[in-house]
Structures are given as structure tokens and as C-alpha cells.
Tab-separated table of C-alpha atoms and ligand atoms in Angstrom:
chain	number	residue	atom	x	y	z
A	1	MET	CA	-90.992	65.918	-15.109
A	2	THR	CA	-89.823	62.309	-16.057
A	3	ARG	CA	-86.168	61.982	-16.781
A	4	ILE	CA	-85.153	60.485	-19.781
A	5	ARG	CA	-83.747	57.289	-19.825
A	6	ILE	CA	-80.159	56.689	-21.291
A	7	ALA	CA	-78.525	53.233	-21.925
A	8	THR	CA	-75.002	53.083	-23.120
A	9	THR	CA	-72.646	50.176	-23.655
A	10	SER	CA	-69.096	49.502	-25.004
A	11	LEU	CA	-68.964	46.584	-27.477
A	12	ALA	CA	-65.291	46.261	-29.244
A	13	GLY	CA	-64.424	49.742	-28.119
A	14	CYS	CA	-61.750	50.695	-25.693
A	15	PHE	CA	-64.182	52.541	-23.172
A	16	GLY	CA	-62.494	55.722	-24.636
A	17	CYS	CA	-65.753	57.066	-25.617
A	18	HIS	CA	-67.220	56.517	-22.036
A	19	MET	CA	-64.202	58.317	-20.754
A	20	SER	CA	-64.799	61.246	-22.983
A	21	LEU	CA	-68.444	61.292	-22.059
A	22	LEU	CA	-67.289	61.618	-18.515
A	23	ASP	CA	-65.085	64.503	-19.569
A	24	MET	CA	-68.021	66.683	-19.396
A	25	ASP	CA	-67.246	67.084	-15.952
A	26	GLU	CA	-69.624	69.462	-14.159
A	27	ARG	CA	-71.750	69.840	-17.116
A	28	LEU	CA	-72.953	66.196	-16.541
A	29	VAL	CA	-74.838	67.684	-13.353
A	30	SER	CA	-76.996	69.633	-15.501
A	31	ILE	CA	-77.737	66.950	-17.797
A	32	LEU	CA	-78.584	64.601	-15.029
A	33	GLU	CA	-81.221	66.812	-13.893
A	34	LYS	CA	-83.061	65.870	-17.117
A	35	ALA	CA	-81.836	62.395	-17.879
A	36	GLU	CA	-80.925	59.180	-15.996
A	37	PHE	CA	-78.942	56.131	-16.842
A	38	ASP	CA	-80.314	52.829	-17.372
A	39	ARG	CA	-78.179	50.006	-18.516
A	40	SER	CA	-74.524	51.313	-18.733
A	41	PRO	CA	-71.091	50.721	-17.226
A	42	PHE	CA	-71.647	53.940	-15.072
A	43	THR	CA	-74.706	51.791	-13.210
A	44	ASP	CA	-73.749	48.224	-13.776
A	45	ILE	CA	-77.518	47.730	-14.520
A	46	LYS	CA	-77.104	44.372	-16.483
A	47	HIS	CA	-79.887	44.664	-18.737
A	48	CYS	CA	-81.518	47.327	-20.963
A	49	GLY	CA	-85.097	48.502	-19.976
A	50	SER	CA	-87.373	50.655	-22.031
A	51	CYS	CA	-85.200	53.375	-22.721
A	52	ASP	CA	-85.312	56.761	-24.879
A	53	ILE	CA	-81.720	56.920	-25.809
A	54	GLY	CA	-79.429	54.102	-26.626
A	55	LEU	CA	-75.089	54.949	-26.975
A	56	VAL	CA	-73.280	52.073	-28.540
A	57	GLU	CA	-69.668	52.424	-28.561
A	58	GLY	CA	-67.441	50.143	-30.249
A	59	GLY	CA	-67.968	47.819	-33.372
A	60	ILE	CA	-69.060	44.260	-33.442
A	61	CYS	CA	-66.528	41.495	-33.135
A	62	ASN	CA	-67.981	38.484	-31.104
A	63	GLU	CA	-71.334	37.055	-30.876
A	64	GLU	CA	-72.168	38.596	-27.368
A	65	ASN	CA	-71.747	41.833	-28.987
A	66	VAL	CA	-74.526	41.048	-31.481
A	67	HIS	CA	-76.722	40.041	-28.723
A	68	VAL	CA	-76.116	43.369	-26.748
A	69	LEU	CA	-76.553	45.294	-29.798
A	70	ARG	CA	-79.804	43.983	-30.349
A	71	GLU	CA	-81.068	44.351	-26.862
A	72	PHE	CA	-80.261	47.883	-27.239
A	73	ARG	CA	-81.953	48.213	-30.727
A	74	LYS	CA	-85.062	46.485	-29.392
A	75	ASN	CA	-85.152	48.701	-26.232
A	76	CYS	CA	-84.032	52.180	-27.018
A	77	LYS	CA	-86.061	54.420	-29.158
A	78	ILE	CA	-82.992	56.138	-30.794
A	79	LEU	CA	-79.855	54.376	-31.058
A	80	ILE	CA	-76.807	56.227	-31.770
A	81	ALA	CA	-73.522	54.792	-33.054
A	82	VAL	CA	-70.781	56.794	-30.917
A	83	GLY	CA	-67.346	57.026	-32.140
A	84	ALA	CA	-65.085	55.686	-35.049
A	85	CYS	CA	-65.456	51.896	-33.663
A	86	ALA	CA	-69.187	51.763	-33.888
A	87	ILE	CA	-69.236	53.616	-37.110
A	88	ASN	CA	-66.781	51.775	-39.119
A	89	GLY	CA	-65.096	49.144	-37.033
A	90	GLY	CA	-62.113	51.337	-36.211
A	91	VAL	CA	-58.936	50.466	-34.708
A	92	PRO	CA	-60.310	46.763	-34.021
A	93	ALA	CA	-61.050	46.601	-37.695
A	94	LEU	CA	-57.520	46.426	-38.409
A	95	ARG	CA	-57.584	42.848	-38.088
A	96	ASN	CA	-59.966	42.354	-40.984
A	97	SER	CA	-56.998	42.517	-43.220
A	98	PHE	CA	-55.978	39.291	-41.826
A	99	GLN	CA	-57.622	35.543	-41.404
A	100	LEU	CA	-59.217	35.108	-37.734
A	101	ARG	CA	-56.943	31.943	-37.408
A	102	ALA	CA	-54.024	33.839	-38.186
A	103	CYS	CA	-54.928	36.543	-35.706
A	104	LEU	CA	-55.273	34.018	-32.688
A	105	GLU	CA	-52.049	31.975	-33.811
A	106	GLU	CA	-50.038	35.231	-33.811
A	107	VAL	CA	-51.415	36.138	-30.074
A	108	TYR	CA	-51.566	32.951	-28.292
A	109	LEU	CA	-49.129	30.753	-30.140
A	110	HIS	CA	-46.225	32.627	-31.492
A	111	GLY	CA	-46.779	35.840	-29.485
A	112	GLU	CA	-43.425	37.024	-27.476
A	113	GLY	CA	-43.118	35.635	-23.961
A	114	VAL	CA	-46.307	33.255	-24.532
A	115	GLU	CA	-45.966	30.094	-22.504
A	116	ASN	CA	-48.033	27.213	-22.603
A	117	PRO	CA	-49.335	28.130	-25.984
A	118	GLN	CA	-52.699	27.379	-26.607
A	119	ILE	CA	-55.803	29.218	-28.560
A	120	PRO	CA	-58.272	29.846	-25.874
A	121	ASN	CA	-61.457	27.349	-26.256
A	122	ASP	CA	-63.715	27.690	-23.001
A	123	ALA	CA	-67.288	27.617	-23.677
A	124	GLU	CA	-67.841	30.440	-21.840
A	125	LEU	CA	-65.966	32.506	-24.157
A	126	PRO	CA	-68.211	34.376	-26.787
A	127	LEU	CA	-67.356	33.210	-30.283
A	128	LEU	CA	-65.385	35.608	-32.392
A	129	LEU	CA	-66.765	36.732	-35.817
A	130	ASP	CA	-64.875	36.754	-38.774
A	131	LYS	CA	-64.439	40.375	-38.997
A	132	VAL	CA	-65.030	43.316	-36.901
A	133	TYR	CA	-68.093	45.239	-38.444
A	134	PRO	CA	-69.820	48.568	-37.888
A	135	ILE	CA	-73.004	48.394	-35.967
A	136	HIS	CA	-75.213	49.435	-38.765
A	137	GLU	CA	-74.453	46.113	-40.271
A	138	VAL	CA	-76.402	44.310	-37.915
A	139	VAL	CA	-79.046	46.779	-36.595
A	140	GLN	CA	-80.820	50.272	-37.837
A	141	VAL	CA	-79.075	53.297	-36.501
A	142	ASP	CA	-80.685	56.569	-36.137
A	143	PHE	CA	-77.694	58.728	-35.711
A	144	TYR	CA	-73.609	58.727	-35.751
A	145	LEU	CA	-71.495	60.647	-33.572
A	146	PRO	CA	-67.876	60.376	-35.051
A	147	GLY	CA	-64.652	60.674	-33.480
A	148	CYS	CA	-62.173	58.784	-31.815
A	149	PRO	CA	-63.381	59.634	-29.188
A	150	PRO	CA	-65.949	62.341	-29.916
A	151	SER	CA	-65.000	65.221	-27.680
A	152	ALA	CA	-66.843	66.152	-24.564
A	153	ASP	CA	-68.119	69.176	-26.345
A	154	GLN	CA	-69.624	66.943	-28.919
A	155	PHE	CA	-71.223	64.813	-26.017
A	156	PHE	CA	-72.693	67.920	-24.422
A	157	ARG	CA	-74.151	69.189	-27.742
A	158	MET	CA	-75.744	65.924	-28.625
A	159	PHE	CA	-77.395	65.378	-24.997
A	160	ASN	CA	-78.464	69.083	-24.837
A	161	ASP	CA	-80.088	68.836	-28.558
A	162	LEU	CA	-81.812	65.471	-27.534
A	163	ILE	CA	-83.074	66.526	-24.034
A	164	SER	CA	-84.436	69.895	-25.481
A	165	GLY	CA	-86.077	67.727	-28.332
A	166	ASN	CA	-84.051	69.698	-31.028
A	167	GLU	CA	-82.742	67.939	-34.242
A	168	PHE	CA	-79.418	66.843	-33.193
A	169	SER	CA	-76.618	68.677	-35.595
A	170	LEU	CA	-72.741	68.911	-35.449
A	171	PRO	CA	-71.281	72.093	-36.215
A	172	ARG	CA	-68.526	71.624	-38.739
A	173	LYS	CA	-65.870	72.666	-36.018
A	174	LEU	CA	-66.773	69.947	-33.821
A	175	LEU	CA	-67.026	67.279	-36.617
A	176	HIS	CA	-63.620	64.849	-36.759
A	177	PHE	CA	-62.794	61.371	-37.451
A	178	ASP	CA	-59.749	61.211	-35.297
B	1	MET	CA	-69.221	90.731	-57.162
B	2	MET	CA	-70.917	91.731	-60.504
B	3	LYS	CA	-74.366	90.855	-60.900
B	4	THR	CA	-75.813	90.024	-64.424
B	5	ASP	CA	-78.462	88.351	-66.049
B	6	ASN	CA	-77.468	89.096	-69.668
B	7	ARG	CA	-75.771	86.279	-71.587
B	8	GLN	CA	-74.527	88.249	-74.216
B	9	ASP	CA	-72.853	90.715	-71.886
B	10	GLN	CA	-71.163	87.953	-69.952
B	11	ALA	CA	-70.096	86.623	-73.431
B	12	ALA	CA	-68.621	89.764	-74.376
B	13	ARG	CA	-66.607	89.859	-70.881
B	14	ASN	CA	-65.485	86.400	-70.795
B	15	THR	CA	-66.806	85.300	-67.650
B	16	ILE	CA	-68.825	82.606	-66.401
B	17	THR	CA	-71.451	82.824	-63.370
B	18	ILE	CA	-71.260	80.142	-60.362
B	19	ASP	CA	-73.957	80.168	-57.999
B	20	GLY	CA	-74.686	83.685	-59.150
B	21	GLN	CA	-71.205	85.278	-58.863
B	22	GLU	CA	-69.709	86.190	-62.041
B	23	ILE	CA	-66.047	85.386	-62.386
B	24	PRO	CA	-63.460	86.157	-65.226
B	25	PHE	CA	-61.615	83.030	-66.721
B	26	GLN	CA	-58.839	82.884	-69.321
B	27	HIS	CA	-59.144	81.070	-72.495
B	28	GLY	CA	-58.587	77.282	-71.993
B	29	GLN	CA	-59.172	77.420	-68.453
B	30	THR	CA	-61.107	74.588	-66.756
B	31	ILE	CA	-64.270	75.681	-64.749
B	32	ILE	CA	-62.504	74.517	-61.509
B	33	ASP	CA	-59.258	76.452	-62.058
B	34	ALA	CA	-61.414	79.675	-62.947
B	35	ALA	CA	-63.156	79.067	-59.790
B	36	LEU	CA	-60.496	78.526	-57.578
B	37	GLU	CA	-58.882	81.322	-58.888
B	38	ALA	CA	-61.576	83.426	-57.895
B	39	GLY	CA	-61.840	82.168	-54.525
B	40	ILE	CA	-64.722	79.758	-55.216
B	41	TYR	CA	-64.533	76.335	-53.812
B	42	ILE	CA	-65.624	73.283	-55.594
B	43	PRO	CA	-65.063	70.091	-54.058
B	44	HIS	CA	-62.378	68.131	-55.948
B	45	LEU	CA	-59.846	65.189	-54.967
B	46	CYS	CA	-58.245	64.111	-58.107
B	47	HIS	CA	-57.807	67.768	-59.614
B	48	ARG	CA	-54.512	69.860	-58.854
B	49	SER	CA	-53.961	72.948	-60.829
B	50	GLY	CA	-50.777	72.424	-62.952
B	51	LEU	CA	-51.487	68.605	-63.564
B	52	SER	CA	-53.445	67.403	-66.349
B	53	PRO	CA	-57.129	66.700	-65.734
B	54	HIS	CA	-58.215	63.332	-64.676
B	55	GLY	CA	-62.004	63.637	-64.079
B	56	SER	CA	-61.967	60.476	-61.941
B	57	CYS	CA	-63.234	61.393	-58.480
B	58	ARG	CA	-66.832	62.986	-59.645
B	59	LEU	CA	-66.505	65.314	-56.492
B	60	CYS	CA	-66.383	68.270	-58.863
B	61	MET	CA	-69.685	67.772	-60.664
B	62	VAL	CA	-71.347	71.018	-61.195
B	63	ASP	CA	-74.586	71.637	-63.219
B	64	ILE	CA	-74.512	73.923	-66.275
B	65	VAL	CA	-77.857	75.329	-66.814
B	66	ASP	CA	-79.608	76.438	-69.670
B	67	ARG	CA	-81.639	79.651	-68.777
B	68	LYS	CA	-84.762	81.465	-70.496
B	69	GLU	CA	-84.022	84.157	-68.300
B	70	THR	CA	-82.584	86.041	-70.913
B	71	LEU	CA	-85.678	86.318	-73.110
B	72	GLY	CA	-87.236	89.654	-72.969
B	73	ASP	CA	-90.646	90.061	-71.433
B	74	SER	CA	-92.458	89.858	-74.861
B	75	ASP	CA	-90.726	86.620	-75.590
B	76	ARG	CA	-91.827	85.347	-72.476
B	77	ARG	CA	-95.446	85.936	-73.188
B	78	ARG	CA	-95.136	84.198	-76.610
B	79	GLU	CA	-93.965	81.025	-74.947
B	80	GLY	CA	-97.139	81.132	-72.518
B	81	LYS	CA	-95.160	80.629	-69.408
B	82	ILE	CA	-92.052	82.045	-67.262
B	83	GLN	CA	-89.518	79.355	-67.325
B	84	GLU	CA	-86.279	80.440	-65.426
B	85	GLU	CA	-84.062	77.470	-65.698
B	86	THR	CA	-84.467	75.079	-68.421
B	87	ARG	CA	-81.970	72.114	-68.962
B	88	SER	CA	-79.180	71.362	-66.847
B	89	ARG	CA	-76.535	68.778	-67.116
B	90	SER	CA	-73.670	67.747	-64.948
B	91	VAL	CA	-70.018	68.008	-65.813
B	92	ALA	CA	-66.862	67.619	-64.296
B	93	ALA	CA	-65.666	70.954	-63.493
B	94	CYS	CA	-62.239	69.851	-63.648
B	95	THR	CA	-62.440	68.702	-67.339
B	96	MET	CA	-65.059	71.374	-68.933
B	97	PRO	CA	-63.484	74.222	-70.352
B	98	ALA	CA	-64.890	77.471	-69.152
B	99	THR	CA	-66.843	78.962	-71.844
B	100	ALA	CA	-68.217	82.538	-71.882
B	101	GLY	CA	-71.860	82.649	-70.313
B	102	GLN	CA	-71.735	79.678	-68.800
B	103	TRP	CA	-74.560	79.535	-65.910
B	104	ILE	CA	-73.275	77.190	-63.059
B	105	ARG	CA	-74.806	75.429	-59.938
B	106	ASN	CA	-71.984	74.604	-57.546
B	107	ASN	CA	-72.926	74.778	-53.945
B	108	THR	CA	-76.344	73.434	-53.961
B	109	PRO	CA	-77.988	70.847	-51.273
B	110	GLU	CA	-78.553	68.415	-54.308
B	111	LEU	CA	-74.868	68.282	-55.607
B	112	ASN	CA	-73.338	68.216	-52.102
B	113	GLU	CA	-75.453	65.359	-51.223
B	114	ALA	CA	-74.420	63.585	-54.384
B	115	ARG	CA	-70.678	64.349	-53.454
B	116	LYS	CA	-71.123	63.154	-49.858
B	117	VAL	CA	-72.707	59.483	-51.289
B	118	ILE	CA	-69.382	59.471	-53.680
B	119	THR	CA	-67.292	60.468	-50.856
B	120	GLN	CA	-68.884	57.440	-48.719
B	121	MET	CA	-68.112	55.279	-51.358
B	122	LEU	CA	-64.681	56.170	-51.327
B	123	PHE	CA	-64.363	55.364	-47.496
B	124	THR	CA	-66.174	52.232	-47.746
B	125	GLU	CA	-64.562	50.599	-50.744
B	126	GLY	CA	-60.738	51.162	-49.129
B	127	ASN	CA	-59.788	50.666	-45.690
B	128	HIS	CA	-60.129	54.351	-43.903
B	129	ILE	CA	-59.491	53.924	-40.269
B	130	CYS	CA	-58.534	57.652	-39.773
B	131	PRO	CA	-57.605	57.287	-36.159
B	132	SER	CA	-54.769	54.722	-36.940
B	133	CYS	CA	-53.765	56.944	-40.181
B	134	GLU	CA	-50.666	59.256	-40.021
B	135	HIS	CA	-52.316	61.516	-42.548
B	136	SER	CA	-55.399	62.324	-40.164
B	137	GLY	CA	-55.937	65.869	-39.945
B	138	ASN	CA	-54.073	66.622	-43.134
B	139	CYS	CA	-56.099	64.427	-45.404
B	140	THR	CA	-58.074	65.941	-48.042
B	141	LEU	CA	-60.507	63.070	-48.329
B	142	GLN	CA	-61.239	63.458	-44.718
B	143	ALA	CA	-61.403	67.439	-44.825
B	144	VAL	CA	-63.979	66.909	-47.657
B	145	ALA	CA	-66.104	64.689	-45.713
B	146	TYR	CA	-66.356	67.127	-43.194
B	147	TYR	CA	-66.991	69.821	-45.726
B	148	LEU	CA	-69.930	67.871	-47.016
B	149	GLY	CA	-71.263	66.711	-43.090
B	150	MET	CA	-70.381	63.037	-43.830
B	151	LEU	CA	-70.982	61.349	-40.354
B	152	ASP	CA	-70.711	57.355	-41.555
B	153	GLY	CA	-69.935	55.170	-44.253
B	154	HIS	CA	-73.539	54.430	-44.958
B	155	PHE	CA	-72.833	51.255	-47.144
B	156	PRO	CA	-71.521	47.970	-46.286
B	157	PRO	CA	-67.807	48.117	-45.999
B	158	PHE	CA	-65.705	46.314	-48.220
B	159	PHE	CA	-62.705	45.633	-45.895
B	160	PRO	CA	-60.643	44.976	-49.184
B	161	ARG	CA	-57.103	43.267	-48.663
B	162	ARG	CA	-54.563	45.592	-50.142
B	163	ASP	CA	-50.700	45.082	-50.527
B	164	LEU	CA	-48.402	47.364	-48.430
B	165	ASP	CA	-45.136	48.389	-49.640
B	166	ALA	CA	-42.875	49.455	-47.120
B	167	SER	CA	-39.885	48.442	-48.851
B	168	HIS	CA	-38.081	51.749	-49.625
B	169	PRO	CA	-35.940	53.529	-46.907
B	170	THR	CA	-37.979	56.968	-46.930
B	171	VAL	CA	-41.176	56.462	-49.057
B	172	MET	CA	-43.933	54.058	-48.008
B	173	LEU	CA	-47.012	52.909	-49.843
B	174	ASP	CA	-50.087	51.900	-48.026
B	175	ARG	CA	-52.921	50.930	-50.568
B	176	ASP	CA	-55.383	50.477	-47.952
B	177	ARG	CA	-55.959	54.300	-48.103
B	178	CYS	CA	-55.502	54.844	-52.119
B	179	ILE	CA	-58.414	56.116	-53.882
B	180	LEU	CA	-56.988	56.015	-57.360
B	181	CYS	CA	-57.065	59.542	-58.173
B	182	GLU	CA	-53.745	59.148	-60.240
B	183	LEU	CA	-52.275	62.378	-58.720
B	184	CYS	CA	-49.214	60.496	-58.162
B	185	VAL	CA	-49.132	59.121	-61.677
B	186	ARG	CA	-49.495	62.234	-63.444
B	187	ALA	CA	-47.069	64.140	-61.016
B	188	SER	CA	-44.428	61.488	-61.446
B	189	ARG	CA	-44.666	61.866	-65.267
B	190	GLU	CA	-45.327	65.353	-65.793
B	191	ALA	CA	-43.472	67.167	-63.110
B	192	ASP	CA	-40.973	64.452	-61.924
B	193	GLY	CA	-40.380	63.063	-65.254
B	194	LYS	CA	-40.056	59.826	-63.892
B	195	ASN	CA	-43.063	57.765	-64.645
B	196	MET	CA	-43.093	56.061	-61.289
B	197	PHE	CA	-46.766	54.791	-60.882
B	198	ALA	CA	-49.701	53.592	-62.809
B	199	ILE	CA	-53.168	51.934	-62.241
B	200	ALA	CA	-53.467	48.331	-63.171
B	201	GLY	CA	-56.531	46.198	-63.194
B	202	ARG	CA	-60.409	47.442	-63.341
B	203	GLY	CA	-63.228	47.973	-61.073
B	204	THR	CA	-62.756	46.780	-57.554
B	205	ARG	CA	-59.479	44.995	-58.798
B	206	ALA	CA	-58.073	48.330	-59.814
B	207	ARG	CA	-54.500	49.084	-57.935
B	208	LEU	CA	-51.619	51.477	-57.904
B	209	ILE	CA	-48.585	49.670	-59.320
B	210	VAL	CA	-44.968	50.657	-58.966
B	211	ASN	CA	-42.910	50.780	-61.930
B	212	SER	CA	-40.024	48.933	-61.114
B	213	ALA	CA	-38.568	45.621	-62.062
B	214	SER	CA	-39.842	43.848	-58.642
B	215	GLY	CA	-42.925	46.130	-58.353
B	216	MET	CA	-41.419	47.466	-55.186
B	217	LEU	CA	-40.681	50.933	-54.215
B	218	ALA	CA	-37.318	50.042	-52.871
B	219	ASP	CA	-36.243	48.906	-56.603
B	220	SER	CA	-37.719	52.168	-58.168
B	221	ASP	CA	-36.228	55.668	-58.790
B	222	ILE	CA	-38.616	57.320	-56.489
B	223	GLU	CA	-37.012	59.992	-53.915
B	224	MET	CA	-38.775	61.612	-51.040
B	225	HIS	CA	-38.489	65.258	-52.774
B	226	ASP	CA	-40.543	63.942	-55.841
B	227	LEU	CA	-43.717	65.682	-56.339
B	228	ALA	CA	-45.609	62.490	-56.895
B	229	VAL	CA	-44.629	61.767	-52.994
B	230	HIS	CA	-46.330	65.006	-51.694
B	231	VAL	CA	-49.442	65.087	-54.103
B	232	CYS	CA	-51.176	62.136	-52.632
B	233	PRO	CA	-54.333	63.435	-51.199
B	234	VAL	CA	-54.624	60.928	-48.670
B	235	GLY	CA	-52.453	58.817	-46.360
B	236	ALA	CA	-51.543	56.183	-49.184
B	237	ILE	CA	-48.186	57.741	-49.804
B	238	LEU	CA	-46.196	58.674	-46.685
B	239	ILE	CA	-42.953	59.937	-45.928
B	240	LYS	CA	-41.046	57.712	-43.502
B	241	GLU	CA	-39.607	58.917	-39.931
B	242	GLN	CA	-41.647	61.838	-39.988
B	243	GLY	CA	-44.849	60.712	-38.573
B	244	TYR	CA	-46.675	62.926	-35.994
B	245	ARG	CA	-44.194	65.652	-36.315
B	246	VAL	CA	-47.248	67.817	-36.285
B	247	PRO	CA	-49.558	66.435	-33.598
B	248	ILE	CA	-53.056	65.361	-34.327
B	249	GLY	CA	-55.287	68.392	-33.324
B	250	GLN	CA	-52.778	71.070	-34.894
B	251	ARG	CA	-53.020	69.987	-38.345
B	252	THR	CA	-54.054	71.739	-41.943
B	253	PHE	CA	-57.680	70.539	-41.438
B	254	ASP	CA	-57.606	70.608	-37.833
B	255	LEU	CA	-57.063	74.288	-38.033
B	256	HIS	CA	-58.692	75.127	-41.185
B	257	GLN	CA	-61.847	74.342	-43.263
B	258	VAL	CA	-60.872	72.531	-46.673
B	259	GLU	CA	-62.272	75.624	-48.650
B	260	GLU	CA	-59.949	77.926	-46.991
B	261	ILE	CA	-57.038	76.168	-48.029
B	262	ASP	CA	-54.855	76.367	-51.677
B	263	LEU	CA	-54.244	72.901	-51.935
B	264	GLY	CA	-51.294	73.476	-54.074
B	265	LYS	CA	-49.623	75.593	-51.219
B	266	THR	CA	-49.823	72.677	-48.864
B	267	ILE	CA	-46.686	71.054	-50.665
B	268	PRO	CA	-43.403	72.519	-49.478
B	269	PRO	CA	-42.155	74.761	-52.500
B	270	GLU	CA	-38.870	72.678	-52.969
B	271	MET	CA	-40.652	69.696	-53.929
B	272	GLY	CA	-40.910	68.850	-57.356
B	273	GLN	CA	-38.845	71.406	-58.326
B	274	LYS	CA	-36.164	70.012	-60.566
C	1	SF4	S1	-56.186	58.449	-45.946
C	1	SF4	FE1	-57.713	60.151	-44.919
C	1	SF4	S2	-59.581	59.393	-44.897
C	1	SF4	FE2	-58.325	57.654	-45.218
C	1	SF4	S3	-57.668	56.820	-43.213
C	1	SF4	FE3	-56.087	58.243	-43.523
C	1	SF4	S4	-57.180	60.467	-42.636
C	1	SF4	FE4	-58.863	58.764	-42.723
C	2	SF4	S1	-51.223	56.586	-54.215
C	2	SF4	FE1	-52.527	58.540	-53.521
C	2	SF4	S2	-51.894	59.901	-55.146
C	2	SF4	FE2	-51.493	57.842	-55.755
C	2	SF4	S3	-53.482	57.256	-56.596
C	2	SF4	FE3	-53.469	56.462	-54.535
C	2	SF4	S4	-54.627	58.268	-53.529
C	2	SF4	FE4	-54.103	59.109	-55.576
C	3	FES	S1	-61.733	66.606	-59.231
C	3	FES	FE1	-62.922	66.514	-61.088
C	3	FES	S2	-63.476	64.580	-61.141
C	3	FES	FE2	-62.066	64.737	-59.445
């Protein structure tokens, strides 16, 4: 039996969703009998191959996020927005009430304890977007797993449904936005 | 639950029927108040029993159905076809008075889908970042979203810029989360006798304003025991220095579904009693 391939990534997120996925603990073993990870922070594979499922944590805050997200969309049959940030920008989107320049100045020029104040400008750094966006603003998203983070039980339920080919549904007790 | 198909009987009994369940009502009562009293949940955000109706959030839309079922068999034959339900019209249950014999559809997939879309609009036109909101778990907007199975905002977010008013020592107003339901406006006028709030502007410029010389809460007569402070269904009006007393995960809608809760009772009884 070929195992289903899952890719995961964290964009403008905090890795909390990935930590929560790992919180499935020993239940992961049963999942890994039927699934394997492609590009993911768990494998360190740098680019996405052809996958069945892509899980995206985090919103879109810079140009690199956009490239990674498009790579995921191109290679994953089912793309899932995981967690509050991927779904509506989440906590990083709190910066959307301010101009980008004001954010940079606050952190790098006027921030507490800043020495040699300057706004980083290295060509290697991905350019920041004016705002933090939910991923459905950039690509088509097939499913949403809300929560900040979604609980291990939610992840387990989702993997089980997807692996067994059931339609994914979230019981109301497991639905939460925080 | 009584079962009836006969409109005349129902008229005589002063009852309405919601999703097949016949319930009594009092003269002058709205459909939603009759429903809630009978333990039937109709989703709502801008309604609160005891305050005048507003009819702005549109979550309580129900269908009032004209039925031909009351026709006898011979009448049906004359019509040439059997038509169970003829016309239906959508009304706001919080503004429509209950009248005897109304046949109402409430908990249907179509209405709940429409309600979900309205809820998604409310989320996307404000800044609702639940993980950073003190009201998360106690918020009726969020609870209604759970009830309707809303998973995402669907629409492109507005990310509006709205003013925050933290000038008052005990009460704070975060307009990012205001859904313009006017519950605070009505509570202040009708229960607190103060007229502290109003909505100014129209469309996307509509915003909650404070009735004080500077327009700030600090210069207003608001007090933390006012009903207006406690009636807010979202995390727009908050009381300072009480944040997270009840931890996330143990709050009202962490433990209960919205339809199980009498929202009027979530406000401590001493509030607004003057
Ligand atoms: S007011 Fe309610 S819906 Fe809005 S951010 Fe707070 S908890 Fe979420
Ligand atoms: S502050 Fe709260 S109660 Fe007042 S209009 Fe806004 S959402 Fe409604
Ligand atoms: S509750 Fe009826 S329109 Fe808001």
C-alpha cells in the first residue's frame, strides 16, 4: 500500500500548530503507518514533491511566504489552512492597523534597548508585504482547520478522515477559534 | 410538543409553530421572544429580551410560510395539485410580532447557510483576531459562528483601522470588534437612563461614538456597573483589570453551546439595576 504524502510548512506563524500536531504523541505512529511526510520542518526536505495533502500554518507576511504557498498549491492535491493565522492572518495581522514603515521604525529605530538603530535592508531578506494576509487571499484553499492552535484531537480527527477517504467534518465540540 | 395541522385551531389557541413545534405566545410578543421562552433557539446578536428591538444583524431571519395544507381533500382536488407550502417570506424574528397560526421555518440548512454568510461578513468587516481578544470564549459572535459551523471568513478581510478608547479608568472600548448591534446604545438609554452611545456615519464608515464633550469615555458618565458595559455581545466594550480571570478553555462557550445559554443571565444581576 502506498502511503499518502503530506507536506507541511509554517509561514507567518509561530510553529504552535506544528507543536500541536506533534502533541498527537503516540497516535502519530498509527498515522505514520499510512502516511509519510514530504517537505516539512519535520523532515527538512526543502522543496515540495507531488503530495496528497498540504498543511499550511501561518498567514502571508512576505514575498517568500507567497512563493512557498504557491509551491504548495502546485504540488498538493488538497491544501488545508491550519490555524487562525492561515485562516485570517491571526496575531501577526495585528500589525495591519499600522503602516509597515511605522512597524519597522518602532522595532528597529525606537525600540527599547536598540543599539546602532537601522532598518535591516539586506538583499537576502524577503521583502515584507504591506499587510499580513490569510492564505486564501493568494491561493485556492480546500479546507480550514481553525484553532490557535488546533488541538491534537482536531489534527487526529482530520488525519483519520483524510486517510480513510471520509469527508472531513469537525464536531462542534472540537471547533474553536482560540 | 403538540402537533397540529389546523390553522384555525391554532388561531383559537394563540400559538405559533416553529419547525413543527407548536408554542404559545403572549399578545405583543415578538417571534424570537416567544421562541426563546419556549426553549427554541433562533440565532441572534442584536436582540436582548427587555430592550427594544433593533433588527440590524439579520441573524434571526426566519421564514413565515403560507400553507395550503389546511385545505380539505376535496379542496385539494379542485386545485388539481397538492401543494404543501406555497409562498414564504423571510422576516426578522426579533422585530416581527407573533400572530396566531404563524407557520415558521427556523432551523433549516438554507437559513443557517445564509446566517453563516452574514456571520462571515461580520468577522471580515471588523478585526476579529480571537486569540488576541479577551472576550474569546465568552463572545456571542464567536459562539454563533461555532453554532453555524463557520470555519473561515470566506471574504477578503477589510482590516479596517478603527479607534481604540482606553481613556477611562475601568471601561475600555475597542472598536475593532464592534459589530454595530446598538445593544449598548439601547441599554444605556433604556436601562441605565444615560444615553452614552450612538452610531455615527453610514456604511463602512459607521462607528460607535461616545456621548461626551471630547468623545472619549474618560469624560463620559459611564460606570462599570452600567448594563451598557455588560450587554456587548463581543469584545468591544471591556472592563479593565478583570482580563482572563476565567482562563481560556473554561469560559461560557468553551463549556456550553450558544443555544443552551440564556444570554440574559450571563450578565450579573446587579448590573444595570438602578
Ligand atoms: S469579539 Fe468575539 S469574534 Fe471578535 S475577536 Fe473577540 S472573541 Fe473573536
Ligand atoms: S460596542 Fe458592543 S454593544 Fe455596542 S454596538 Fe458595538 S458590538 Fe454592539
Ligand atoms: S437579532 Fe434580529 S436582526 Fe439581530
